[in-house]
């Protein structure tokens, strides 16, 4: 293997048979390139799912009011369902073993002013638990607390971009802003990984919003954070119990799917994980098929190579070469070509994934596509190993041919 004469002979053979060498190398490189690309894209898609779900809590469900589609217990269909403060109280009382927190959400649009600056923003009336549902990051000050809700205080937690729009380089903490005609004190500034829209909002106590709106007890949506230790099965059981409970409470037909809607993030996460898992299996099967195709391709080329060199093998044996030395030279040449080509295909594939990463995210929502170096190297070595074994059979068969028969070969 380390004979200088052997390697000189191998390089001489490669130079004399450039087309054959290129075809052999291309088969290997293409196989590894496709494998790296498929696995990398699948990993990128899984990264996308994880990124979008990491922006908010996953142990949370959102309950949205709807309009009934069936009559029930004397109530007509098309009845608008509304949530009220006592719904929050009853859920806390009847489901304490499931709950970590519960918060209403009351969305309103308002013109917000500070001195000469003004803009329209979304204001959201919430309780303290909303901070955990949205994974809100406090940059300055504090979030809404229970005392704010209890006392209906006029305080506001504003987004980073709201502060930037209204205050410029000034510190907004402790300043008073006009929110739709009511004066609120800024007690906190937050940032949110969800993007610019999330940072152009204001949070106020939901009781303060109700006070402004003639002391109503109506709320828009309900956000429920459940205990993480429930797991997926526990979260789904909680959802079923909650749906039944609210339908009974609001006199909604048990078969009516339109009275209200529940978005369970844990369920959505599980569905996306299952989908990503199926894609990973499909990609793995295709990638495995690519490796098999590469092995078959190498085997076919090796059959052709050995057949082409039958007469050369006969001459070698006639001058005293052993079958083992004949086979070793042919296989060493094959291993050399497949190794260089395989790692070249692997490097090109990984470089393409790295180069196209940002563009793929912008156009196809594939985040940080890539493949572990260990997996890529292992796949390349497997292709080289089995490709060499595939070439061993025809090489061994040719080495058994008697010199006189090989020399007669056309």
mmCIF file of C-alpha atoms in Angstrom:
data_model
loop_
_atom_site.group_PDB
_atom_site.id
_atom_site.type_symbol
_atom_site.label_atom_id
_atom_site.label_comp_id
_atom_site.label_asym_id
_atom_site.label_seq_id
_atom_site.Cartn_x
_atom_site.Cartn_y
_atom_site.Cartn_z
ATOM 1 C CA UNK A 1 0.000 0.000 0.000
ATOM 2 C CA UNK A 2 2.876 2.360 0.791
ATOM 3 C CA UNK A 3 4.981 1.319 -2.200
ATOM 4 C CA UNK A 4 6.135 4.280 -4.253
ATOM 5 C CA UNK A 5 5.942 2.235 -7.438
ATOM 6 C CA UNK A 6 2.341 1.309 -6.677
ATOM 7 C CA UNK A 7 1.267 4.922 -6.275
ATOM 8 C CA UNK A 8 3.159 5.989 -9.392
ATOM 9 C CA UNK A 9 1.297 3.316 -11.270
ATOM 10 C CA UNK A 10 -2.033 4.450 -9.835
ATOM 11 C CA UNK A 11 -1.458 8.095 -10.829
ATOM 12 C CA UNK A 12 -0.299 7.014 -14.273
ATOM 13 C CA UNK A 13 -3.475 4.989 -14.725
ATOM 14 C CA UNK A 14 -5.603 7.948 -13.552
ATOM 15 C CA UNK A 15 -3.920 10.299 -16.053
ATOM 16 C CA UNK A 16 -4.423 7.836 -18.899
ATOM 17 C CA UNK A 17 -8.089 7.296 -18.046
ATOM 18 C CA UNK A 18 -9.329 10.779 -17.195
ATOM 19 C CA UNK A 19 -12.935 10.248 -18.330
ATOM 20 C CA UNK A 20 -13.275 7.044 -16.322
ATOM 21 C CA UNK A 21 -11.783 8.749 -13.270
ATOM 22 C CA UNK A 22 -14.099 11.762 -13.606
ATOM 23 C CA UNK A 23 -17.180 9.544 -13.937
ATOM 24 C CA UNK A 24 -16.201 7.506 -10.897
ATOM 25 C CA UNK A 25 -15.533 10.600 -8.817
ATOM 26 C CA UNK A 26 -18.695 12.372 -9.987
ATOM 27 C CA UNK A 27 -20.870 9.438 -8.906
ATOM 28 C CA UNK A 28 -19.427 9.504 -5.416
ATOM 29 C CA UNK A 29 -19.437 13.307 -5.047
ATOM 30 C CA UNK A 30 -23.014 13.622 -6.267
ATOM 31 C CA UNK A 31 -24.216 10.929 -3.871
ATOM 32 C CA UNK A 32 -22.649 12.596 -0.839
ATOM 33 C CA UNK A 33 -23.710 16.078 -1.998
ATOM 34 C CA UNK A 34 -27.361 14.997 -2.245
ATOM 35 C CA UNK A 35 -27.159 13.245 1.138
ATOM 36 C CA UNK A 36 -25.693 16.313 2.859
ATOM 37 C CA UNK A 37 -28.234 18.600 1.171
ATOM 38 C CA UNK A 38 -31.276 16.525 2.141
ATOM 39 C CA UNK A 39 -30.240 16.046 5.747
ATOM 40 C CA UNK A 40 -29.206 19.694 6.057
ATOM 41 C CA UNK A 41 -32.522 20.988 4.690
ATOM 42 C CA UNK A 42 -34.488 18.698 7.003
ATOM 43 C CA UNK A 43 -32.511 19.938 10.001
ATOM 44 C CA UNK A 44 -33.137 23.513 8.869
ATOM 45 C CA UNK A 45 -36.889 22.907 8.747
ATOM 46 C CA UNK A 46 -36.825 21.430 12.245
ATOM 47 C CA UNK A 47 -34.853 24.476 13.412
ATOM 48 C CA UNK A 48 -37.587 26.700 11.951
ATOM 49 C CA UNK A 49 -40.301 24.919 13.922
ATOM 50 C CA UNK A 50 -38.276 25.161 17.121
ATOM 51 C CA UNK A 51 -37.545 28.858 16.531
ATOM 52 C CA UNK A 52 -41.159 29.877 16.031
ATOM 53 C CA UNK A 53 -42.351 27.936 19.065
ATOM 54 C CA UNK A 54 -39.508 29.204 21.249
ATOM 55 C CA UNK A 55 -40.736 32.803 20.974
ATOM 56 C CA UNK A 56 -43.724 32.109 23.250
ATOM 57 C CA UNK A 57 -44.400 29.631 26.024
ATOM 58 C CA UNK A 58 -45.441 26.138 24.881
ATOM 59 C CA UNK A 59 -47.348 25.231 28.066
ATOM 60 C CA UNK A 60 -50.172 27.627 27.267
ATOM 61 C CA UNK A 61 -53.566 27.639 25.592
ATOM 62 C CA UNK A 62 -55.617 30.522 24.240
ATOM 63 C CA UNK A 63 -59.415 30.542 24.415
ATOM 64 C CA UNK A 64 -61.227 32.755 21.885
ATOM 65 C CA UNK A 65 -64.959 33.534 21.991
ATOM 66 C CA UNK A 66 -67.039 32.619 18.962
ATOM 67 C CA UNK A 67 -70.651 32.480 17.797
ATOM 68 C CA UNK A 68 -72.810 29.393 18.371
ATOM 69 C CA UNK A 69 -74.023 27.433 15.366
ATOM 70 C CA UNK A 70 -76.642 25.280 17.158
ATOM 71 C CA UNK A 71 -79.603 26.092 19.431
ATOM 72 C CA UNK A 72 -79.335 24.733 22.963
ATOM 73 C CA UNK A 73 -81.506 24.837 26.094
ATOM 74 C CA UNK A 74 -83.737 27.607 24.794
ATOM 75 C CA UNK A 75 -80.870 29.659 23.361
ATOM 76 C CA UNK A 76 -80.921 30.302 19.622
ATOM 77 C CA UNK A 77 -78.015 29.685 17.275
ATOM 78 C CA UNK A 78 -75.705 32.503 16.154
ATOM 79 C CA UNK A 79 -75.439 33.714 19.759
ATOM 80 C CA UNK A 80 -72.236 35.657 20.422
ATOM 81 C CA UNK A 81 -70.310 34.162 23.335
ATOM 82 C CA UNK A 82 -68.626 36.597 25.722
ATOM 83 C CA UNK A 83 -66.148 35.933 28.504
ATOM 84 C CA UNK A 84 -66.365 37.785 31.794
ATOM 85 C CA UNK A 85 -64.314 38.221 34.956
ATOM 86 C CA UNK A 86 -66.182 35.475 36.767
ATOM 87 C CA UNK A 87 -64.999 33.008 34.111
ATOM 88 C CA UNK A 88 -61.430 33.668 35.243
ATOM 89 C CA UNK A 89 -62.439 33.193 38.877
ATOM 90 C CA UNK A 90 -64.295 29.937 38.192
ATOM 91 C CA UNK A 91 -61.454 28.438 36.148
ATOM 92 C CA UNK A 92 -58.980 29.265 38.937
ATOM 93 C CA UNK A 93 -61.304 27.684 41.499
ATOM 94 C CA UNK A 94 -62.156 24.497 39.563
ATOM 95 C CA UNK A 95 -58.796 23.714 37.894
ATOM 96 C CA UNK A 96 -56.122 24.623 40.460
ATOM 97 C CA UNK A 97 -54.223 21.369 39.904
ATOM 98 C CA UNK A 98 -53.566 22.286 36.254
ATOM 99 C CA UNK A 99 -52.924 26.034 36.423
ATOM 100 C CA UNK A 100 -49.732 28.044 36.679
ATOM 101 C CA UNK A 101 -51.393 31.332 35.737
ATOM 102 C CA UNK A 102 -54.376 32.758 33.894
ATOM 103 C CA UNK A 103 -54.736 36.120 32.188
ATOM 104 C CA UNK A 104 -57.401 37.821 30.088
ATOM 105 C CA UNK A 105 -56.513 39.815 26.986
ATOM 106 C CA UNK A 106 -58.475 42.865 25.878
ATOM 107 C CA UNK A 107 -57.183 44.290 22.588
ATOM 108 C CA UNK A 108 -57.819 47.919 21.661
ATOM 109 C CA UNK A 109 -56.244 50.335 19.237
ATOM 110 C CA UNK A 110 -55.441 53.794 20.574
ATOM 111 C CA UNK A 111 -53.658 56.988 19.647
ATOM 112 C CA UNK A 112 -50.735 57.327 22.075
ATOM 113 C CA UNK A 113 -49.114 60.730 22.624
ATOM 114 C CA UNK A 114 -46.112 62.129 24.430
ATOM 115 C CA UNK A 115 -45.635 65.877 24.005
ATOM 116 C CA UNK A 116 -45.407 66.472 20.250
ATOM 117 C CA UNK A 117 -44.964 62.828 19.293
ATOM 118 C CA UNK A 118 -47.894 60.482 18.632
ATOM 119 C CA UNK A 119 -48.751 57.247 16.875
ATOM 120 C CA UNK A 120 -51.413 54.556 16.803
ATOM 121 C CA UNK A 121 -50.577 51.415 18.787
ATOM 122 C CA UNK A 122 -52.314 48.301 20.026
ATOM 123 C CA UNK A 123 -53.030 48.335 23.750
ATOM 124 C CA UNK A 124 -53.632 45.036 25.527
ATOM 125 C CA UNK A 125 -55.348 44.764 28.879
ATOM 126 C CA UNK A 126 -53.746 41.839 30.737
ATOM 127 C CA UNK A 127 -52.921 40.293 34.090
ATOM 128 C CA UNK A 128 -49.407 39.497 35.341
ATOM 129 C CA UNK A 129 -49.375 36.014 33.775
ATOM 130 C CA UNK A 130 -49.249 37.436 30.241
ATOM 131 C CA UNK A 131 -45.537 38.111 30.722
ATOM 132 C CA UNK A 132 -44.830 34.378 30.938
ATOM 133 C CA UNK A 133 -47.129 33.447 28.059
ATOM 134 C CA UNK A 134 -45.338 35.842 25.700
ATOM 135 C CA UNK A 135 -41.868 35.380 27.242
ATOM 136 C CA UNK A 136 -41.704 39.153 27.559
ATOM 137 C CA UNK A 137 -38.211 40.408 28.392
ATOM 138 C CA UNK A 138 -38.109 43.487 30.614
ATOM 139 C CA UNK A 139 -35.455 45.992 29.567
ATOM 140 C CA UNK A 140 -36.374 48.650 32.119
ATOM 141 C CA UNK A 141 -38.643 48.857 35.126
ATOM 142 C CA UNK A 142 -41.233 46.187 35.834
ATOM 143 C CA UNK A 143 -44.227 44.364 34.447
ATOM 144 C CA UNK A 144 -47.852 44.603 35.583
ATOM 145 C CA UNK A 145 -48.409 43.019 39.009
ATOM 146 C CA UNK A 146 -51.389 41.893 41.075
ATOM 147 C CA UNK A 147 -51.608 45.201 42.942
ATOM 148 C CA UNK A 148 -51.962 47.049 39.638
ATOM 149 C CA UNK A 149 -54.826 44.768 38.663
ATOM 150 C CA UNK A 150 -56.489 44.988 42.065
ATOM 151 C CA UNK A 151 -56.262 48.784 42.297
ATOM 152 C CA UNK A 152 -56.983 49.437 38.600
ATOM 153 C CA UNK A 153 -53.934 51.677 38.371
ATOM 154 C CA UNK A 154 -53.196 53.644 35.228
ATOM 155 C CA UNK A 155 -49.754 52.301 34.459
ATOM 156 C CA UNK A 156 -48.364 51.061 31.138
ATOM 157 C CA UNK A 157 -45.582 48.749 30.035
ATOM 158 C CA UNK A 158 -44.490 49.837 26.582
ATOM 159 C CA UNK A 159 -42.570 48.068 23.843
ATOM 160 C CA UNK A 160 -39.004 48.963 22.912
ATOM 161 C CA UNK A 161 -40.083 50.516 19.619
ATOM 162 C CA UNK A 162 -42.882 52.484 21.263
ATOM 163 C CA UNK A 163 -40.274 54.110 23.502
ATOM 164 C CA UNK A 164 -38.067 54.716 20.504
ATOM 165 C CA UNK A 165 -40.907 56.308 18.508
ATOM 166 C CA UNK A 166 -42.250 58.559 21.260
ATOM 167 C CA UNK A 167 -39.198 59.344 23.384
ATOM 168 C CA UNK A 168 -36.259 59.053 21.015
ATOM 169 C CA UNK A 169 -33.099 58.910 23.116
ATOM 170 C CA UNK A 170 -34.901 59.958 26.298
ATOM 171 C CA UNK A 171 -35.627 57.571 29.153
ATOM 172 C CA UNK A 172 -39.379 56.891 29.270
ATOM 173 C CA UNK A 173 -39.438 55.551 32.825
ATOM 174 C CA UNK A 174 -41.797 57.520 35.066
ATOM 175 C CA UNK A 175 -43.076 59.662 32.199
ATOM 176 C CA UNK A 176 -46.794 60.141 31.555
ATOM 177 C CA UNK A 177 -48.348 59.334 28.191
ATOM 178 C CA UNK A 178 -51.807 59.936 26.745
ATOM 179 C CA UNK A 179 -53.417 56.641 25.724
ATOM 180 C CA UNK A 180 -56.676 57.257 23.907
ATOM 181 C CA UNK A 181 -57.496 60.259 26.089
ATOM 182 C CA UNK A 182 -56.407 58.729 29.428
ATOM 183 C CA UNK A 183 -53.103 59.451 31.141
ATOM 184 C CA UNK A 184 -50.865 56.479 32.004
ATOM 185 C CA UNK A 185 -47.520 56.338 33.783
ATOM 186 C CA UNK A 186 -44.771 54.307 32.067
ATOM 187 C CA UNK A 187 -43.411 51.788 34.565
ATOM 188 C CA UNK A 188 -41.597 49.407 32.230
ATOM 189 C CA UNK A 189 -40.124 48.884 28.767
ATOM 190 C CA UNK A 190 -39.967 45.417 27.239
ATOM 191 C CA UNK A 191 -38.522 43.655 24.235
ATOM 192 C CA UNK A 192 -39.912 40.610 22.460
ATOM 193 C CA UNK A 193 -38.158 38.146 20.168
ATOM 194 C CA UNK A 194 -41.380 37.854 18.160
ATOM 195 C CA UNK A 195 -40.437 40.849 16.012
ATOM 196 C CA UNK A 196 -41.187 44.531 15.538
ATOM 197 C CA UNK A 197 -44.974 44.181 15.711
ATOM 198 C CA UNK A 198 -44.693 42.677 19.191
ATOM 199 C CA UNK A 199 -42.583 45.622 20.327
ATOM 200 C CA UNK A 200 -45.069 48.231 19.109
ATOM 201 C CA UNK A 201 -47.675 47.395 21.738
ATOM 202 C CA UNK A 202 -48.564 48.581 25.241
ATOM 203 C CA UNK A 203 -49.696 46.435 28.170
ATOM 204 C CA UNK A 204 -52.042 47.871 30.787
ATOM 205 C CA UNK A 205 -53.978 46.183 33.641
ATOM 206 C CA UNK A 206 -57.130 44.623 32.238
ATOM 207 C CA UNK A 207 -59.159 46.023 35.130
ATOM 208 C CA UNK A 208 -58.024 49.516 34.172
ATOM 209 C CA UNK A 209 -59.224 48.927 30.616
ATOM 210 C CA UNK A 210 -62.583 47.737 31.969
ATOM 211 C CA UNK A 211 -62.793 50.821 34.212
ATOM 212 C CA UNK A 212 -62.233 53.126 31.243
ATOM 213 C CA UNK A 213 -64.981 51.309 29.351
ATOM 214 C CA UNK A 214 -67.685 52.182 31.887
ATOM 215 C CA UNK A 215 -66.564 49.631 34.448
ATOM 216 C CA UNK A 216 -67.552 46.625 32.339
ATOM 217 C CA UNK A 217 -66.570 43.079 33.337
ATOM 218 C CA UNK A 218 -66.216 41.811 29.767
ATOM 219 C CA UNK A 219 -62.917 40.346 28.579
ATOM 220 C CA UNK A 220 -61.783 39.431 25.084
ATOM 221 C CA UNK A 221 -59.706 36.274 25.320
ATOM 222 C CA UNK A 222 -58.412 33.993 28.033
ATOM 223 C CA UNK A 223 -54.768 32.906 28.250
ATOM 224 C CA UNK A 224 -54.157 29.840 30.417
ATOM 225 C CA UNK A 225 -50.695 28.679 31.418
ATOM 226 C CA UNK A 226 -50.712 25.076 32.586
ATOM 227 C CA UNK A 227 -48.053 23.192 34.498
ATOM 228 C CA UNK A 228 -45.233 21.849 32.327
ATOM 229 C CA UNK A 229 -45.146 18.542 34.190
ATOM 230 C CA UNK A 230 -48.545 17.693 32.700
ATOM 231 C CA UNK A 231 -46.837 16.843 29.428
ATOM 232 C CA UNK A 232 -48.676 16.475 26.150
ATOM 233 C CA UNK A 233 -51.208 13.903 27.367
ATOM 234 C CA UNK A 234 -52.017 15.942 30.465
ATOM 235 C CA UNK A 235 -52.376 19.141 28.432
ATOM 236 C CA UNK A 236 -54.845 17.482 26.064
ATOM 237 C CA UNK A 237 -56.840 16.042 28.982
ATOM 238 C CA UNK A 238 -56.961 19.510 30.575
ATOM 239 C CA UNK A 239 -58.177 20.989 27.293
ATOM 240 C CA UNK A 240 -60.991 18.431 26.986
ATOM 241 C CA UNK A 241 -62.138 19.090 30.551
ATOM 242 C CA UNK A 242 -61.943 22.850 30.090
ATOM 243 C CA UNK A 243 -63.951 22.747 26.849
ATOM 244 C CA UNK A 244 -66.683 20.669 28.481
ATOM 245 C CA UNK A 245 -66.707 22.974 31.519
ATOM 246 C CA UNK A 246 -67.036 26.174 29.477
ATOM 247 C CA UNK A 247 -69.709 24.704 27.209
ATOM 248 C CA UNK A 248 -71.779 23.783 30.250
ATOM 249 C CA UNK A 249 -71.208 27.200 31.802
ATOM 250 C CA UNK A 250 -72.099 29.134 28.644
ATOM 251 C CA UNK A 251 -75.004 26.854 27.608
ATOM 252 C CA UNK A 252 -73.364 25.731 24.368
ATOM 253 C CA UNK A 253 -74.399 22.518 22.622
ATOM 254 C CA UNK A 254 -71.732 19.850 23.347
ATOM 255 C CA UNK A 255 -71.478 19.182 19.590
ATOM 256 C CA UNK A 256 -71.130 22.859 18.657
ATOM 257 C CA UNK A 257 -67.550 23.570 17.561
ATOM 258 C CA UNK A 258 -68.110 27.287 16.966
ATOM 259 C CA UNK A 259 -69.112 28.604 20.391
ATOM 260 C CA UNK A 260 -65.495 29.239 21.252
ATOM 261 C CA UNK A 261 -62.100 28.121 20.009
ATOM 262 C CA UNK A 262 -59.053 26.798 21.810
ATOM 263 C CA UNK A 263 -55.503 27.072 20.503
ATOM 264 C CA UNK A 264 -53.362 24.722 22.515
ATOM 265 C CA UNK A 265 -49.704 25.498 21.811
ATOM 266 C CA UNK A 266 -48.635 22.112 23.215
ATOM 267 C CA UNK A 267 -50.862 20.380 20.663
ATOM 268 C CA UNK A 268 -49.556 22.555 17.826
ATOM 269 C CA UNK A 269 -45.990 21.847 18.908
ATOM 270 C CA UNK A 270 -46.657 18.095 18.957
ATOM 271 C CA UNK A 271 -48.227 18.204 15.497
ATOM 272 C CA UNK A 272 -45.289 20.138 14.084
ATOM 273 C CA UNK A 273 -42.803 17.806 15.762
ATOM 274 C CA UNK A 274 -44.628 14.815 14.274
ATOM 275 C CA UNK A 275 -44.628 16.475 10.858
ATOM 276 C CA UNK A 276 -40.930 17.278 11.143
ATOM 277 C CA UNK A 277 -40.303 13.675 12.251
ATOM 278 C CA UNK A 278 -42.086 12.315 9.160
ATOM 279 C CA UNK A 279 -40.072 14.656 6.953
ATOM 280 C CA UNK A 280 -36.887 13.486 8.651
ATOM 281 C CA UNK A 281 -37.793 9.843 7.982
ATOM 282 C CA UNK A 282 -38.590 10.581 4.338
ATOM 283 C CA UNK A 283 -35.357 12.530 3.941
ATOM 284 C CA UNK A 284 -33.427 9.711 5.637
ATOM 285 C CA UNK A 285 -34.936 7.134 3.261
ATOM 286 C CA UNK A 286 -34.131 9.271 0.217
ATOM 287 C CA UNK A 287 -30.640 9.941 1.542
ATOM 288 C CA UNK A 288 -30.149 6.215 2.197
ATOM 289 C CA UNK A 289 -31.364 5.505 -1.325
ATOM 290 C CA UNK A 290 -28.832 8.017 -2.613
ATOM 291 C CA UNK A 291 -26.035 6.207 -0.794
ATOM 292 C CA UNK A 292 -27.216 2.874 -2.228
ATOM 293 C CA UNK A 293 -27.366 4.401 -5.718
ATOM 294 C CA UNK A 294 -23.828 5.688 -5.249
ATOM 295 C CA UNK A 295 -22.636 2.226 -4.195
ATOM 296 C CA UNK A 296 -24.319 0.643 -7.217
ATOM 297 C CA UNK A 297 -22.811 3.311 -9.445
ATOM 298 C CA UNK A 298 -19.329 2.621 -8.118
ATOM 299 C CA UNK A 299 -19.888 -1.116 -8.509
ATOM 300 C CA UNK A 300 -20.957 -0.731 -12.142
ATOM 301 C CA UNK A 301 -17.972 1.455 -12.916
ATOM 302 C CA UNK A 302 -15.650 -1.037 -11.213
ATOM 303 C CA UNK A 303 -17.060 -3.856 -13.346
ATOM 304 C CA UNK A 304 -16.297 -1.780 -16.420
ATOM 305 C CA UNK A 305 -12.826 -0.865 -15.132
ATOM 306 C CA UNK A 306 -11.889 -4.472 -14.392
ATOM 307 C CA UNK A 307 -13.206 -5.672 -17.748
ATOM 308 C CA UNK A 308 -11.254 -2.945 -19.528
ATOM 309 C CA UNK A 309 -8.072 -3.961 -17.712
ATOM 310 C CA UNK A 310 -8.420 -7.722 -18.208
ATOM 311 C CA UNK A 311 -5.569 -7.865 -20.671
ATOM 312 C CA UNK A 312 -3.406 -5.739 -18.344
ATOM 313 C CA UNK A 313 -4.185 -8.171 -15.521
ATOM 314 C CA UNK A 314 -3.139 -11.072 -17.765
ATOM 315 C CA UNK A 315 0.210 -9.418 -18.493
ATOM 316 C CA UNK A 316 0.775 -8.776 -14.789
ATOM 317 C CA UNK A 317 0.091 -12.380 -13.916
ATOM 318 C CA UNK A 318 2.262 -13.602 -16.777
ATOM 319 C CA UNK A 319 5.278 -11.773 -15.375
ATOM 320 C CA UNK A 320 4.687 -13.129 -11.874
ATOM 321 C CA UNK A 321 2.146 -10.891 -10.144
ATOM 322 C CA UNK A 322 0.000 -12.671 -7.560
ATOM 323 C CA UNK A 323 -3.828 -12.361 -7.598
ATOM 324 C CA UNK A 324 -3.639 -10.559 -4.266
ATOM 325 C CA UNK A 325 -1.291 -7.865 -5.606
ATOM 326 C CA UNK A 326 -3.477 -7.396 -8.679
ATOM 327 C CA UNK A 327 -6.607 -6.944 -6.579
ATOM 328 C CA UNK A 328 -4.873 -4.591 -4.124
ATOM 329 C CA UNK A 329 -3.711 -2.222 -6.875
ATOM 330 C CA UNK A 330 -7.191 -2.012 -8.422
ATOM 331 C CA UNK A 331 -8.909 -1.514 -5.067
ATOM 332 C CA UNK A 332 -6.336 1.008 -3.868
ATOM 333 C CA UNK A 333 -6.985 3.073 -6.969
ATOM 334 C CA UNK A 334 -10.739 2.830 -6.366
ATOM 335 C CA UNK A 335 -10.443 3.770 -2.687
ATOM 336 C CA UNK A 336 -8.216 6.725 -3.537
ATOM 337 C CA UNK A 337 -10.653 8.106 -6.122
ATOM 338 C CA UNK A 338 -13.755 7.561 -3.984
ATOM 339 C CA UNK A 339 -12.125 9.058 -0.891
ATOM 340 C CA UNK A 340 -11.057 12.253 -2.641
ATOM 341 C CA UNK A 341 -14.394 12.561 -4.474
ATOM 342 C CA UNK A 342 -16.480 11.704 -1.413
ATOM 343 C CA UNK A 343 -14.903 14.273 0.866
ATOM 344 C CA UNK A 344 -14.978 16.847 -1.949
ATOM 345 C CA UNK A 345 -18.745 16.293 -2.333
ATOM 346 C CA UNK A 346 -19.187 16.527 1.440
ATOM 347 C CA UNK A 347 -17.272 19.814 1.683
ATOM 348 C CA UNK A 348 -19.165 21.328 -1.272
ATOM 349 C CA UNK A 349 -22.508 20.288 0.231
ATOM 350 C CA UNK A 350 -21.731 21.748 3.654
ATOM 351 C CA UNK A 351 -20.388 24.954 2.072
ATOM 352 C CA UNK A 352 -23.562 25.354 -0.013
ATOM 353 C CA UNK A 353 -25.757 24.916 3.068
ATOM 354 C CA UNK A 354 -23.732 27.498 4.941
ATOM 355 C CA UNK A 355 -23.776 29.969 2.032
ATOM 356 C CA UNK A 356 -27.491 29.625 1.287
ATOM 357 C CA UNK A 357 -28.572 29.672 4.944
ATOM 358 C CA UNK A 358 -29.843 33.277 5.101
ATOM 359 C CA UNK A 359 -31.495 33.167 1.675
ATOM 360 C CA UNK A 360 -33.295 29.899 2.476
ATOM 361 C CA UNK A 361 -34.670 31.426 5.667
ATOM 362 C CA UNK A 362 -35.923 34.516 3.819
ATOM 363 C CA UNK A 363 -37.509 32.608 0.910
ATOM 364 C CA UNK A 364 -38.469 29.207 2.300
ATOM 365 C CA UNK A 365 -38.395 29.561 6.119
ATOM 366 C CA UNK A 366 -35.555 27.063 6.509
ATOM 367 C CA UNK A 367 -33.441 28.228 9.437
ATOM 368 C CA UNK A 368 -29.728 27.420 9.734
ATOM 369 C CA UNK A 369 -29.720 24.345 7.471
ATOM 370 C CA UNK A 370 -26.781 22.133 8.281
ATOM 371 C CA UNK A 371 -25.518 18.676 9.081
ATOM 372 C CA UNK A 372 -23.261 17.422 11.823
ATOM 373 C CA UNK A 373 -19.697 16.881 10.666
ATOM 374 C CA UNK A 374 -19.678 13.439 12.282
ATOM 375 C CA UNK A 375 -22.750 12.291 10.336
ATOM 376 C CA UNK A 376 -21.418 13.679 7.053
ATOM 377 C CA UNK A 377 -18.022 12.003 7.523
ATOM 378 C CA UNK A 378 -19.677 8.710 8.537
ATOM 379 C CA UNK A 379 -21.892 8.720 5.426
ATOM 380 C CA UNK A 380 -18.859 9.430 3.258
ATOM 381 C CA UNK A 381 -16.852 6.610 4.838
ATOM 382 C CA UNK A 382 -19.782 4.203 4.421
ATOM 383 C CA UNK A 383 -20.018 5.056 0.731
ATOM 384 C CA UNK A 384 -16.281 4.589 0.314
ATOM 385 C CA UNK A 385 -16.283 1.283 2.235
ATOM 386 C CA UNK A 386 -19.211 -0.314 0.463
ATOM 387 C CA UNK A 387 -18.126 1.101 -2.878
ATOM 388 C CA UNK A 388 -14.760 -0.588 -2.411
ATOM 389 C CA UNK A 389 -16.414 -3.859 -1.391
ATOM 390 C CA UNK A 390 -18.629 -3.627 -4.460
ATOM 391 C CA UNK A 391 -15.522 -3.345 -6.598
ATOM 392 C CA UNK A 392 -13.764 -6.217 -4.837
ATOM 393 C CA UNK A 393 -15.978 -8.908 -6.369
ATOM 394 C CA UNK A 394 -15.254 -8.152 -10.058
ATOM 395 C CA UNK A 395 -11.588 -7.509 -9.247
ATOM 396 C CA UNK A 396 -11.251 -10.868 -7.521
ATOM 397 C CA UNK A 397 -13.038 -12.621 -10.399
ATOM 398 C CA UNK A 398 -10.695 -11.026 -12.933
ATOM 399 C CA UNK A 399 -7.631 -11.905 -10.857
ATOM 400 C CA UNK A 400 -8.590 -15.599 -11.082
ATOM 401 C CA UNK A 401 -8.510 -15.593 -14.876
ATOM 402 C CA UNK A 402 -5.572 -17.486 -16.296
ATOM 403 C CA UNK A 403 -2.971 -15.261 -18.015
ATOM 404 C CA UNK A 404 -3.406 -16.922 -21.416
ATOM 405 C CA UNK A 405 -7.191 -16.346 -21.306
ATOM 406 C CA UNK A 406 -6.763 -12.729 -20.192
ATOM 407 C CA UNK A 407 -4.297 -12.002 -22.971
ATOM 408 C CA UNK A 408 -6.828 -13.267 -25.543
ATOM 409 C CA UNK A 409 -9.523 -10.900 -24.221
ATOM 410 C CA UNK A 410 -10.723 -8.251 -26.679
#
